[in-house]
XYZ file of C-alpha atoms in Angstrom:
784
model
C 9.053 13.101 43.274
C 8.428 16.821 43.782
C 12.160 17.486 43.405
C 12.324 15.444 40.221
C 9.252 17.151 38.819
C 10.632 20.619 39.671
C 14.027 19.946 38.064
C 12.565 18.241 34.980
C 10.233 21.221 34.509
C 13.171 23.611 34.911
C 15.089 21.678 32.233
C 12.091 21.842 29.936
C 11.946 25.641 30.490
C 15.627 25.923 29.526
C 14.982 23.876 26.385
C 11.938 25.930 25.423
C 13.140 29.354 26.515
C 16.839 29.309 25.783
C 16.637 31.823 22.978
C 17.650 31.131 19.412
C 20.444 28.735 20.387
C 18.176 26.777 22.714
C 15.404 26.465 20.182
C 17.810 25.450 17.441
C 19.169 22.675 19.632
C 15.671 21.559 20.648
C 14.406 21.567 17.060
C 17.366 19.463 15.905
C 16.706 16.997 18.717
C 13.002 16.879 17.885
C 13.697 16.290 14.198
C 16.180 13.516 14.930
C 13.821 11.813 17.390
C 10.829 12.480 15.150
C 12.359 10.681 12.181
C 12.936 7.627 14.326
C 9.469 7.787 15.878
C 7.867 8.065 12.431
C 9.599 4.889 11.294
C 8.695 3.087 14.529
C 5.044 4.055 14.058
C 5.242 2.818 10.497
C 6.639 -0.495 11.737
C 3.836 -0.660 14.327
C 1.309 -0.106 11.536
C 2.589 -2.948 9.361
C 1.067 -5.886 11.336
C -2.445 -4.340 11.360
C -2.068 -3.475 7.678
C -1.107 -7.070 6.793
C -4.004 -8.346 8.915
C -6.452 -6.094 7.072
C -5.028 -7.258 3.742
C -5.422 -10.886 4.751
C -9.007 -10.331 5.929
C -9.867 -8.675 2.624
C -8.241 -11.509 0.704
C -10.243 -14.115 2.608
C -13.483 -12.108 2.362
C -13.377 -12.108 -1.444
C -12.183 -15.718 -1.793
C -14.370 -17.310 -4.442
C -13.538 -20.923 -3.515
C -16.487 -22.706 -1.936
C -16.266 -24.772 1.224
C -17.438 -27.839 -0.712
C -18.816 -29.069 -4.020
C -22.205 -27.601 -4.906
C -24.021 -29.886 -7.341
C -27.318 -28.144 -8.042
C -27.979 -24.495 -8.854
C -30.214 -22.390 -6.636
C -31.412 -18.811 -6.787
C -28.469 -17.805 -4.529
C -25.579 -19.701 -6.181
C -23.326 -18.521 -8.964
C -20.552 -19.828 -11.202
C -17.013 -18.504 -10.794
C -13.905 -18.947 -12.940
C -10.450 -17.408 -12.783
C -9.323 -15.090 -15.586
C -5.910 -14.056 -14.277
C -3.290 -12.613 -16.585
C 0.015 -10.780 -16.520
C 0.976 -7.586 -18.292
C 4.568 -6.352 -18.286
C 5.333 -8.400 -15.149
C 2.265 -6.952 -13.396
C -0.129 -9.605 -12.101
C -3.786 -8.933 -12.876
C -6.446 -10.933 -11.060
C -9.715 -11.508 -12.864
C -12.856 -13.394 -11.838
C -15.631 -14.353 -14.251
C -19.103 -14.556 -12.650
C -22.400 -15.996 -13.828
C -25.350 -16.008 -11.370
C -27.714 -18.982 -11.193
C -30.507 -16.873 -9.749
C -31.517 -13.377 -8.689
C -30.262 -13.728 -5.113
C -26.649 -14.585 -5.971
C -24.092 -13.075 -3.593
C -21.880 -10.182 -4.650
C -18.161 -9.985 -3.818
C -16.907 -7.343 -1.365
C -16.682 -3.881 -2.863
C -19.234 -4.680 -5.602
C -22.868 -3.568 -5.305
C -24.222 -5.417 -8.361
C -22.959 -8.371 -10.373
C -21.817 -7.255 -13.857
C -23.858 -8.381 -16.835
C -22.284 -10.628 -19.497
C -19.697 -8.665 -21.430
C -19.391 -6.044 -18.689
C -17.017 -5.690 -15.735
C -16.146 -3.696 -12.645
C -12.473 -2.914 -12.130
C -10.114 -1.518 -9.536
C -9.123 2.129 -10.083
C -5.511 1.126 -10.731
C -6.556 -1.344 -13.441
C -8.845 1.283 -14.972
C -5.888 3.637 -15.335
C -3.713 0.867 -16.741
C -6.353 -0.116 -19.309
C -6.740 3.492 -20.427
C -3.055 3.691 -21.277
C -2.512 0.159 -22.621
C -4.348 -0.630 -25.860
C -2.658 -4.045 -26.037
C -4.062 -5.011 -22.638
C -7.456 -3.566 -23.521
C -7.672 -6.045 -26.407
C -7.153 -8.875 -23.915
C -9.746 -7.574 -21.415
C -12.405 -6.165 -23.781
C -15.340 -6.042 -21.361
C -17.297 -2.810 -20.980
C -16.410 -1.022 -17.739
C -19.499 -0.390 -15.619
C -17.918 0.823 -12.383
C -15.155 0.533 -9.818
C -14.519 -1.992 -7.064
C -14.785 -0.378 -3.627
C -12.048 -0.368 -1.006
C -13.640 -3.271 0.842
C -12.811 -5.522 -2.091
C -9.205 -4.436 -2.660
C -6.103 -5.129 -0.585
C -4.485 -1.899 -1.753
C -5.031 1.046 -4.109
C -2.442 -0.276 -6.584
C -4.036 -3.721 -6.907
C -5.046 -4.766 -10.415
C -8.369 -6.599 -10.093
C -11.620 -7.047 -12.026
C -14.910 -8.938 -11.955
C -16.493 -9.663 -15.326
C -19.893 -11.080 -16.211
C -20.064 -14.110 -18.492
C -22.672 -16.403 -20.052
C -20.194 -19.101 -21.139
C -19.533 -20.763 -17.786
C -20.456 -24.371 -17.076
C -20.102 -26.027 -13.693
C -17.552 -28.780 -13.131
C -18.677 -32.097 -11.702
C -17.661 -33.592 -8.369
C -14.485 -34.993 -9.948
C -13.496 -31.533 -11.252
C -14.171 -32.481 -14.886
C -16.507 -31.539 -17.755
C -16.748 -27.841 -17.048
C -14.838 -24.589 -16.772
C -16.160 -23.027 -13.536
C -16.937 -23.737 -9.886
C -20.420 -23.368 -8.464
C -20.210 -21.355 -5.234
C -22.681 -20.172 -2.637
C -20.854 -16.937 -1.802
C -17.496 -15.428 -0.956
C -15.090 -15.660 1.955
C -15.290 -19.335 2.815
C -11.690 -20.166 3.591
C -8.181 -18.926 4.267
C -5.220 -20.507 2.547
C -2.496 -18.866 4.619
C 0.474 -21.185 4.643
C 2.450 -22.131 7.752
C 6.054 -21.551 6.785
C 7.863 -23.168 9.716
C 10.603 -22.133 12.157
C 13.145 -21.149 9.496
C 10.716 -18.589 8.096
C 9.996 -17.343 11.631
C 13.738 -16.932 12.212
C 14.053 -14.882 9.024
C 11.152 -12.680 10.106
C 12.505 -12.114 13.640
C 16.013 -11.246 12.464
C 14.632 -8.974 9.749
C 12.638 -6.986 12.309
C 15.669 -6.732 14.603
C 17.916 -5.577 11.765
C 15.450 -2.965 10.536
C 14.309 -1.536 13.866
C 17.462 -1.647 15.998
C 19.183 1.151 14.000
C 16.086 3.253 14.620
C 16.489 2.831 18.374
C 20.191 3.684 18.124
C 19.423 6.888 16.236
C 16.772 7.950 18.738
C 19.260 7.401 21.572
C 21.835 9.435 19.658
C 19.447 12.243 18.747
C 18.620 13.039 22.386
C 22.318 13.777 22.977
C 22.557 16.492 20.343
C 24.159 19.681 21.630
C 25.832 17.837 24.507
C 28.860 20.114 24.754
C 26.855 23.339 24.938
C 24.473 21.739 27.407
C 27.353 20.791 29.709
C 28.639 24.380 29.678
C 25.181 25.619 30.665
C 25.083 23.087 33.474
C 28.439 24.385 34.702
C 26.889 27.863 34.927
C 24.055 26.377 36.975
C 26.600 24.881 39.352
C 28.066 28.361 39.760
C 24.718 29.699 40.977
C 24.183 26.924 43.490
C 22.916 23.746 41.798
C 24.468 20.446 42.857
C 25.501 17.556 40.589
C 22.248 15.622 40.972
C 20.159 18.680 40.222
C 22.128 19.439 37.050
C 21.597 15.877 35.857
C 17.866 16.129 36.453
C 17.752 19.465 34.631
C 19.614 17.898 31.691
C 17.122 15.017 31.736
C 14.307 17.587 31.613
C 15.820 19.183 28.501
C 16.107 15.770 26.838
C 12.589 14.892 27.935
C 11.180 18.054 26.391
C 13.033 17.417 23.128
C 11.866 13.784 23.024
C 8.239 14.731 23.682
C 8.460 17.325 20.947
C 10.051 14.596 18.807
C 7.045 12.361 19.495
C 4.782 15.096 18.177
C 7.012 15.645 15.137
C 7.200 11.885 14.496
C 3.447 11.518 14.835
C 2.921 14.419 12.447
C 5.379 12.970 9.931
C 3.719 9.563 10.165
C 0.168 10.820 9.706
C 1.253 13.179 6.917
C 3.152 10.380 5.201
C 0.231 7.993 5.727
C -1.892 10.154 3.465
C 0.613 9.480 0.690
C 0.412 5.695 1.193
C -2.147 5.263 -1.577
C 0.318 6.806 -4.044
C 3.270 4.597 -3.048
C 3.817 1.034 -4.221
C 6.884 -0.867 -3.015
C 7.530 -4.151 -4.777
C 3.838 -4.634 -5.514
C 2.635 -3.780 -1.990
C 0.319 -0.801 -1.471
C -2.110 0.205 1.261
C -4.933 2.602 1.959
C -4.203 5.312 4.575
C -7.011 4.032 6.808
C -5.349 0.596 6.898
C -2.065 2.093 8.155
C -3.127 2.384 11.800
C -0.486 1.415 14.386
C -1.382 -1.341 16.825
C -2.554 0.272 20.063
C -0.171 -1.689 22.276
C 2.842 -0.880 20.124
C 1.868 2.791 19.826
C 1.555 3.136 23.615
C 4.899 1.368 24.024
C 6.556 3.831 21.636
C 5.002 6.851 23.400
C 6.308 5.639 26.760
C 9.644 4.182 25.652
C 10.972 7.201 23.739
C 10.822 9.727 26.643
C 12.120 7.137 29.121
C 14.976 6.314 26.742
C 15.796 10.015 26.463
C 16.013 10.398 30.244
C 18.011 7.173 30.701
C 20.508 8.010 27.941
C 21.036 11.495 29.307
C 21.656 10.273 32.859
C 24.079 7.611 31.622
C 25.975 10.040 29.383
C 26.527 12.403 32.326
C 27.753 9.649 34.611
C 31.342 10.029 33.428
C 31.254 13.826 33.200
C 32.383 16.052 36.081
C 30.428 19.315 35.794
C 32.058 21.875 38.047
C 31.160 25.548 38.656
C 34.085 26.764 36.520
C 34.016 24.251 33.676
C 33.455 20.720 32.440
C 36.227 18.276 33.179
C 35.041 15.989 30.372
C 37.046 18.082 27.932
C 40.275 16.979 29.614
C 42.141 13.782 28.753
C 40.927 11.060 31.107
C 41.649 7.391 31.376
C 41.053 5.173 28.356
C 37.850 3.253 27.849
C 37.590 -0.245 29.217
C 36.827 -2.977 26.726
C 35.958 -5.972 28.889
C 32.348 -5.040 29.627
C 31.810 -4.112 25.999
C 32.760 -7.643 24.950
C 30.451 -9.158 27.541
C 27.364 -7.818 25.685
C 27.807 -9.839 22.453
C 28.976 -12.858 24.458
C 25.723 -12.819 26.450
C 23.810 -12.554 23.175
C 25.673 -15.562 21.796
C 24.937 -17.536 24.977
C 21.217 -16.853 24.477
C 21.412 -18.192 20.920
C 23.432 -21.302 21.818
C 20.452 -23.434 22.984
C 18.871 -22.934 19.540
C 21.881 -24.253 17.605
C 20.763 -27.067 15.310
C 17.131 -26.882 16.441
C 15.572 -24.521 13.868
C 14.212 -26.966 11.301
C 11.193 -29.108 10.519
C 8.255 -28.475 12.805
C 10.254 -27.321 15.829
C 9.179 -24.247 17.777
C 11.343 -21.139 17.683
C 11.793 -19.225 20.943
C 11.091 -15.834 19.409
C 11.904 -13.655 22.428
C 15.136 -15.444 23.273
C 16.266 -15.314 19.641
C 15.397 -11.638 19.256
C 17.154 -10.728 22.531
C 20.279 -12.652 21.557
C 20.434 -10.993 18.128
C 19.863 -7.531 19.634
C 22.667 -8.009 22.180
C 25.104 -9.211 19.517
C 24.364 -6.157 17.377
C 24.449 -3.754 20.331
C 27.800 -5.295 21.218
C 29.128 -4.004 17.896
C 28.153 -0.429 18.780
C 29.520 -0.854 22.321
C 32.943 -1.891 21.015
C 33.016 0.829 18.337
C 33.964 3.788 20.642
C 36.850 1.787 22.110
C 38.114 0.857 18.618
C 37.858 4.464 17.398
C 39.700 5.735 20.482
C 42.479 3.167 20.143
C 43.018 3.836 16.445
C 42.791 7.626 16.336
C 44.984 7.928 19.433
C 47.876 6.520 17.403
C 47.459 8.792 14.376
C 50.192 11.408 13.911
C 51.415 13.890 11.275
C 50.087 14.346 7.767
C 48.596 17.309 5.866
C 46.797 20.120 7.662
C 43.338 18.712 6.904
C 44.362 15.292 8.219
C 45.836 16.776 11.400
C 42.723 18.877 12.058
C 40.535 15.794 11.607
C 42.609 13.413 13.712
C 43.069 15.947 16.536
C 39.341 16.578 16.649
C 38.689 12.832 16.777
C 41.247 12.429 19.568
C 39.455 15.085 21.623
C 35.897 13.811 20.978
C 36.019 10.302 19.574
C 32.819 9.444 21.400
C 30.744 11.843 19.291
C 32.249 10.445 16.090
C 31.500 6.887 17.168
C 27.913 7.804 18.057
C 27.354 9.321 14.639
C 28.256 6.135 12.742
C 26.897 3.640 15.277
C 23.545 3.408 13.489
C 25.259 2.693 10.159
C 27.415 0.061 11.856
C 24.399 -1.726 13.337
C 22.474 -1.578 10.059
C 25.358 -2.970 7.994
C 26.201 -5.689 10.545
C 22.581 -6.816 10.687
C 22.236 -6.699 6.906
C 25.340 -8.872 6.444
C 24.033 -11.465 8.920
C 20.596 -11.435 7.342
C 22.038 -11.755 3.847
C 24.065 -14.783 4.964
C 20.922 -16.371 6.393
C 18.851 -15.657 3.297
C 21.549 -17.104 1.048
C 21.829 -20.244 3.171
C 18.107 -21.018 3.414
C 17.159 -20.072 -0.143
C 16.966 -23.764 -0.943
C 14.123 -24.195 1.557
C 11.938 -21.691 -0.272
C 13.472 -21.363 -3.757
C 13.304 -24.508 -5.863
C 14.802 -25.465 -9.196
C 12.073 -26.086 -11.749
C 14.350 -27.741 -14.288
C 12.974 -25.326 -16.870
C 15.233 -24.060 -19.633
C 14.189 -20.570 -20.810
C 16.732 -20.808 -23.641
C 14.652 -23.569 -25.327
C 11.196 -22.030 -24.808
C 9.950 -19.000 -22.931
C 6.195 -19.579 -22.635
C 3.993 -22.611 -21.975
C 0.318 -22.619 -22.979
C -2.217 -25.349 -22.239
C -5.983 -25.570 -22.528
C -8.695 -28.228 -22.341
C -10.209 -28.887 -25.765
C -13.223 -30.839 -26.955
C -11.550 -32.741 -29.780
C -8.462 -33.086 -31.898
C -9.604 -30.565 -34.497
C -9.950 -27.916 -31.825
C -6.485 -28.802 -30.530
C -4.970 -28.379 -34.006
C -6.672 -25.017 -34.413
C -5.435 -23.976 -30.966
C -1.792 -24.768 -31.761
C -1.981 -23.201 -35.232
C -3.275 -19.928 -33.828
C -0.514 -19.873 -31.226
C 2.126 -20.507 -33.898
C 0.694 -17.714 -36.088
C 0.816 -15.131 -33.297
C 2.992 -12.088 -33.802
C 6.352 -12.412 -32.061
C 6.301 -16.231 -31.984
C 9.366 -17.734 -33.647
C 8.303 -21.357 -33.158
C 5.597 -23.217 -31.282
C 5.985 -26.865 -30.294
C 2.322 -27.842 -30.189
C 1.063 -31.228 -29.046
C -2.028 -32.929 -27.683
C -1.920 -34.688 -24.338
C -4.481 -37.258 -23.151
C -4.755 -40.487 -21.191
C -5.384 -44.041 -22.291
C -6.014 -47.166 -20.283
C -6.021 -50.974 -20.549
C -8.075 -52.648 -23.290
C -10.449 -54.401 -20.868
C -11.101 -51.320 -18.737
C -14.846 -51.505 -19.433
C -14.976 -54.823 -17.556
C -12.972 -53.692 -14.487
C -15.234 -53.260 -11.459
C -12.869 -52.205 -8.677
C -11.654 -49.016 -10.353
C -8.000 -50.140 -10.420
C -7.196 -49.009 -13.969
C -3.855 -48.740 -15.740
C -2.780 -45.169 -16.429
C -1.100 -44.579 -19.818
C -0.240 -41.041 -21.014
C -0.532 -40.360 -24.732
C 1.288 -37.505 -26.509
C 0.564 -36.624 -30.133
C 2.818 -34.123 -31.848
C 5.074 -33.601 -34.846
C 8.679 -34.772 -34.886
C 10.307 -31.468 -33.749
C 7.951 -31.408 -30.761
C 8.565 -35.047 -29.840
C 12.327 -34.389 -29.925
C 11.815 -31.767 -27.233
C 10.217 -34.389 -24.969
C 12.054 -37.631 -25.773
C 15.413 -38.756 -27.135
C 14.015 -39.510 -30.576
C 16.494 -40.308 -33.348
C 14.770 -41.291 -36.602
C 11.374 -39.642 -36.707
C 9.057 -39.205 -39.688
C 5.301 -38.769 -40.252
C 3.643 -41.946 -39.008
C 6.274 -42.742 -36.342
C 5.289 -44.101 -32.925
C 7.557 -44.272 -29.877
C 7.275 -46.021 -26.550
C 8.828 -43.942 -23.758
C 9.089 -45.936 -20.514
C 9.074 -44.054 -17.196
C 12.490 -43.023 -15.943
C 13.801 -43.760 -12.463
C 12.102 -41.684 -9.813
C 8.929 -41.105 -11.865
C 6.912 -43.542 -9.781
C 5.723 -47.073 -10.468
C 3.024 -47.199 -13.160
C 2.122 -50.715 -11.993
C 0.372 -52.761 -14.623
C 0.596 -49.899 -17.131
C 4.084 -51.016 -18.133
C 2.757 -54.365 -19.408
C 0.431 -52.616 -21.891
C 3.088 -50.241 -23.171
C 4.772 -52.445 -25.813
C 4.515 -52.971 -29.595
C 1.421 -54.863 -30.620
C -0.491 -54.180 -27.403
C -4.000 -52.802 -27.524
C -5.016 -49.642 -25.626
C -8.340 -48.060 -24.842
C -8.187 -44.385 -25.750
C -11.376 -43.683 -23.792
C -9.722 -42.631 -20.568
C -8.871 -41.973 -17.901
C -11.783 -43.651 -16.150
C -12.569 -42.631 -12.599
C -14.252 -44.878 -10.034
C -16.259 -46.537 -12.813
C -15.845 -46.848 -16.561
C -17.821 -44.290 -18.582
C -18.510 -44.271 -22.311
C -17.700 -46.617 -25.191
C -14.273 -48.292 -25.608
C -11.985 -46.831 -28.286
C -9.486 -49.605 -28.889
C -6.249 -48.858 -30.702
C -3.248 -51.122 -31.365
C 0.307 -49.924 -30.891
C 2.128 -50.591 -34.199
C 4.747 -53.317 -34.101
C 7.105 -50.816 -35.753
C 6.998 -48.636 -32.623
C 10.473 -47.947 -31.256
C 11.580 -47.351 -27.672
C 12.981 -43.924 -26.740
C 14.285 -42.513 -23.497
C 12.479 -39.524 -21.902
C 13.992 -36.058 -22.122
C 13.314 -33.062 -19.900
C 11.205 -30.618 -21.886
C 11.766 -26.832 -21.818
C 9.369 -26.435 -18.878
C 11.363 -28.881 -16.726
C 8.849 -31.733 -16.971
C 9.750 -35.348 -17.732
C 7.061 -37.264 -19.621
C 6.549 -40.935 -20.423
C 3.973 -43.026 -22.268
C 2.980 -43.405 -25.896
C 4.439 -40.725 -28.209
C 2.950 -40.584 -31.707
C 2.831 -38.288 -34.699
C -0.601 -37.080 -35.976
C -0.307 -39.319 -39.054
C -0.069 -42.404 -36.814
C -2.768 -41.544 -34.269
C -5.859 -39.524 -35.032
C -6.365 -37.079 -32.167
C -10.141 -37.288 -32.629
C -9.968 -40.696 -30.913
C -8.602 -39.221 -27.687
C -10.837 -38.651 -24.683
C -10.572 -35.365 -22.694
C -7.559 -34.080 -24.643
C -5.488 -31.087 -23.608
C -3.781 -28.846 -26.161
C -0.296 -27.730 -25.185
C 2.234 -25.452 -26.796
C 5.841 -24.695 -25.830
C 6.481 -21.283 -27.383
C 9.794 -19.825 -28.536
C 9.572 -16.030 -28.702
C 11.342 -13.654 -31.047
C 13.825 -11.684 -28.905
C 13.551 -8.763 -31.313
C 9.874 -8.331 -30.411
C 9.659 -7.016 -26.810
C 5.859 -7.406 -26.674
C 5.876 -11.002 -27.954
C 4.641 -12.567 -24.703
C 1.797 -10.016 -24.527
C 0.682 -10.945 -28.044
C 0.650 -14.611 -26.998
C -1.501 -13.778 -23.971
C -3.875 -11.813 -26.198
C -4.216 -14.807 -28.503
C -4.911 -17.222 -25.661
C -7.514 -14.863 -24.172
C -9.548 -15.346 -27.375
C -9.316 -19.142 -27.199
C -11.766 -19.525 -24.334
C -11.981 -19.911 -20.592
C -9.499 -22.088 -18.743
C -6.464 -21.438 -20.936
C -3.312 -21.272 -18.802
C -0.277 -19.222 -19.822
C 2.903 -19.122 -17.801
C 6.436 -18.078 -18.514
C 9.235 -20.581 -18.176
C 11.644 -19.965 -15.287
C 14.545 -21.991 -14.013
C 13.570 -21.384 -10.361
C 10.426 -20.723 -8.378
C 9.924 -19.534 -4.799
C 7.133 -19.691 -2.257
C 4.856 -16.668 -2.137
C 5.300 -15.898 1.582
C 9.058 -15.962 1.155
C 8.736 -13.608 -1.796
C 6.619 -11.234 0.300
C 9.196 -11.373 3.104
C 12.001 -10.394 0.742
C 9.851 -7.592 -0.644
C 9.191 -6.404 2.893
C 12.918 -6.511 3.594
C 13.585 -4.389 0.533
C 10.940 -1.844 1.545
C 12.090 -1.763 5.168
C 15.747 -1.477 4.204
C 14.959 1.455 1.914
C 13.118 3.266 4.718
C 15.846 2.474 7.249
C 18.592 3.764 4.950
C 16.537 6.920 4.343
C 16.285 7.391 8.122
C 20.023 6.802 8.491
C 20.789 9.465 5.918
C 18.357 12.008 7.370
C 19.511 11.438 10.957
C 23.171 11.612 9.993
C 22.548 14.909 8.242
C 20.842 16.333 11.352
C 23.733 15.217 13.575
C 26.326 16.537 11.136
C 24.648 19.948 11.046
C 24.478 20.039 14.849
C 28.180 19.250 15.181
C 29.100 21.913 12.631
C 26.919 24.430 14.461
C 28.738 23.583 17.695
C 32.060 24.384 15.988
C 30.920 27.571 14.347
C 33.250 29.854 16.305
C 36.195 27.459 15.990
C 35.794 27.275 12.214
C 35.549 31.059 11.916
C 38.719 31.484 14.009
C 40.650 29.021 11.870
C 39.631 30.845 8.693
C 40.571 34.198 10.259
C 44.054 32.823 10.991
C 44.513 31.898 7.327
C 43.408 28.249 7.183
C 42.188 27.348 3.702
C 38.507 26.629 3.402
C 39.301 23.550 1.305
C 41.475 22.219 4.156
C 38.580 22.622 6.590
C 36.216 20.892 4.156
C 38.637 17.977 3.796
C 39.036 17.819 7.550
C 35.280 17.377 7.953
C 35.371 14.628 5.341
C 38.222 12.837 7.132
C 36.448 13.194 10.475
C 33.570 11.254 8.962
C 35.564 8.803 6.849
C 37.829 7.459 9.599
C 35.012 6.382 11.983
C 33.017 5.071 9.035
C 35.862 2.817 7.862
C 36.411 1.531 11.394
C 32.675 1.056 11.865
C 32.344 -0.889 8.605
C 35.260 -3.162 9.502
C 33.653 -3.819 12.870
C 30.256 -4.299 11.172
C 31.722 -6.961 8.887
C 33.183 -8.789 11.869
C 29.964 -8.506 13.897
C 27.817 -9.454 10.907
C 29.929 -12.535 10.251
C 29.629 -13.532 13.917
C 25.867 -13.132 14.053
C 25.511 -14.769 10.645
C 27.541 -17.762 11.791
C 25.300 -18.125 14.861
C 22.143 -17.953 12.732
C 23.516 -20.545 10.315
C 24.362 -22.808 13.249
C 20.758 -22.493 14.433
C 19.524 -23.752 11.053
C 22.263 -26.451 10.825
C 23.799 -24.791 7.772
C 27.570 -24.698 7.129
C 29.382 -21.411 7.604
C 29.642 -19.733 4.217
C 30.297 -15.955 4.072
C 28.570 -14.012 1.334
C 31.539 -11.858 0.330
C 29.753 -10.093 -2.526
C 26.786 -9.268 -0.284
C 29.149 -8.039 2.434
C 30.914 -5.748 -0.042
C 27.579 -4.437 -1.331
C 26.223 -3.684 2.161
C 29.448 -1.946 3.159
C 29.430 0.101 -0.038
C 25.824 1.193 0.587
C 26.645 2.240 4.153
C 29.728 4.162 3.014
C 27.776 5.816 0.201
C 25.100 7.050 2.633
C 27.688 8.636 4.914
C 29.595 10.144 1.982
C 26.386 11.599 0.573
C 25.481 13.145 3.932
C 28.960 14.656 4.218
C 28.665 16.230 0.777
C 25.244 17.657 1.671
C 26.784 19.279 4.747
C 29.338 21.219 2.675
C 27.100 24.229 1.851
C 26.256 24.859 5.550
C 29.955 24.421 6.382
C 30.886 27.128 3.890
C 28.413 29.533 5.505
C 29.712 28.765 9.020
C 33.247 29.719 8.024
C 32.290 33.370 7.413
C 33.725 36.134 9.580
C 30.449 36.836 11.377
C 30.977 33.534 13.168
C 33.476 35.404 15.408
C 30.681 37.395 17.074
C 29.813 36.411 20.599
C 27.520 37.568 23.383
């Protein structure tokens, strides 16, 4: 141990006291390692951040643990007032205390008075710059919601006081608000199942494995110069083992310095977290604290990785007192052990084939290990592929010959430089295949047709007159081309008032004009006064005895729907014998309705019990703010009005968050790839400073040298991308087999991922051109 400590300390002294060259090499290593460490710390901070967000969400949850019938001095009424503005979701809660001791939500010191509100800082800024939104949320701003009540600084949230709330009854009727005793009663986190867990595990592997590859590559920067220094140490008496330990000490010093740089970058970047929003996700700096266990693991793993990589890289290098034999042409690389790595990974995944579905349990560690080995196998095979290909390249222009000869002499360095890109692209291809295959589990067809209507509005109304006024105001809104307004209610059997067991017939009633009824049923001849009987289609359930009442001449009771016992006075109405039968038609929102369809001239809506006003809205495409005008109109119509845009598909929220996280993580990973590649490119150019200057002095064109650098990058990149496609397809096929999905390559996704990887490398190469031009000056011939 004393020998190891002495030699590691000596290596650290060489790294710290090697003059300008030594410090340049150490700084480059520290920057490369630091970028990776910063991203690892960020990844370690994500689970605690999501936990804090979830705790805050639960703490402000306004849903009570049960129905509260009677008001007390500590209860209050709560109603949702959510809206959307330019695709930004705004959460609003209306509050009305029952007494002086009513609880306040987190982040709020005092409940707002009626007509007043407290808002999040982000919503305050948005309201200041959006007069259209301010019309929709007209409450007077009294203050700001504190951090304890917000999941992130970019969240759009408000609490408003109201005096128009009435409590719903135990059957969730006859009111517009819930009576609650406080906040934070429940958590509605959904369990997504093994397929979701598989997506999460593979996403973490794909995003973090390139980081590990880059850290392992960064500690080997300046390898050629280091080996020449070690040869000088052999000349003054050091043996092979001592030189390896000294080299490990240099790498250890650079990695420790990289830990400090990475920690500094992370904590500096964390202060900017409140100003960054990625796909709707933001966080406070205090919430971005890495998990202690993961942080300790990173602090220990990075230096140990540096030492291990250095010792392994020197295993095949013969450092002698008069030179380094590694620069000679040795035997070719062996491929068999490189192929064993992905095979072992596949063997680990085999037991999971066909078992990731339903409520089965996913072996997270076995799956993650198998995926990691399959991706590492791609990087293990890459040096052998590069060596085999470049060894057969001959002839060509001067730039091509300079590039290919350099690759033939040091193909390992070229392969290391693009290994991170190869892993990232291979993992992204596999993950894209998995996402495409399992979309159906989380993304569902709604049946909606946005070409027929773009917005759906519905609201509970007291009577038919209010429903007519509601639909007329929607139709008169600016930007509305047409509004299909109708009234929806429920009827029941004519003797419902004498039924004692609560087994009532359920008969939907729709009242609307002829154009509206044509959107909901296959109506041919329709005129004012028409009535249609629309029987339920196959798959809509069995209405039981309701079918027997739905025929011409039958009597219905419009006082419905009754609950456990009949309430009120019967309102009997006879279906005209002229009523015709019509088949149901899917409406623009994707719903399929059945029941009694009537025009207003045939059925007075004032007879309906508990009616709901509905409107399917067609917007004017020439008015970009049309949907916002509709939302402003509905905000004036009262509490409980629902507005939603019509979409052909919908997806579960957790799945949406996962895809957003993938987007954010992929952006950070690609940024790390670009930055690390640039550091490695600059280090390689610095190593060849004298060679470049000599070539220019002998008359080589600078443009030829620039093209040679480009070719030196392009050839390994092309080979790496080809290998990444093959490895990604292999891992993707294994993941699809685990979820019992057929093999179906996503060719467009594969092309996109490859293009992104190639673009990153090309951009880094172009950024390295200015330093290359400076290195080709004549002062590069100086030596000491």
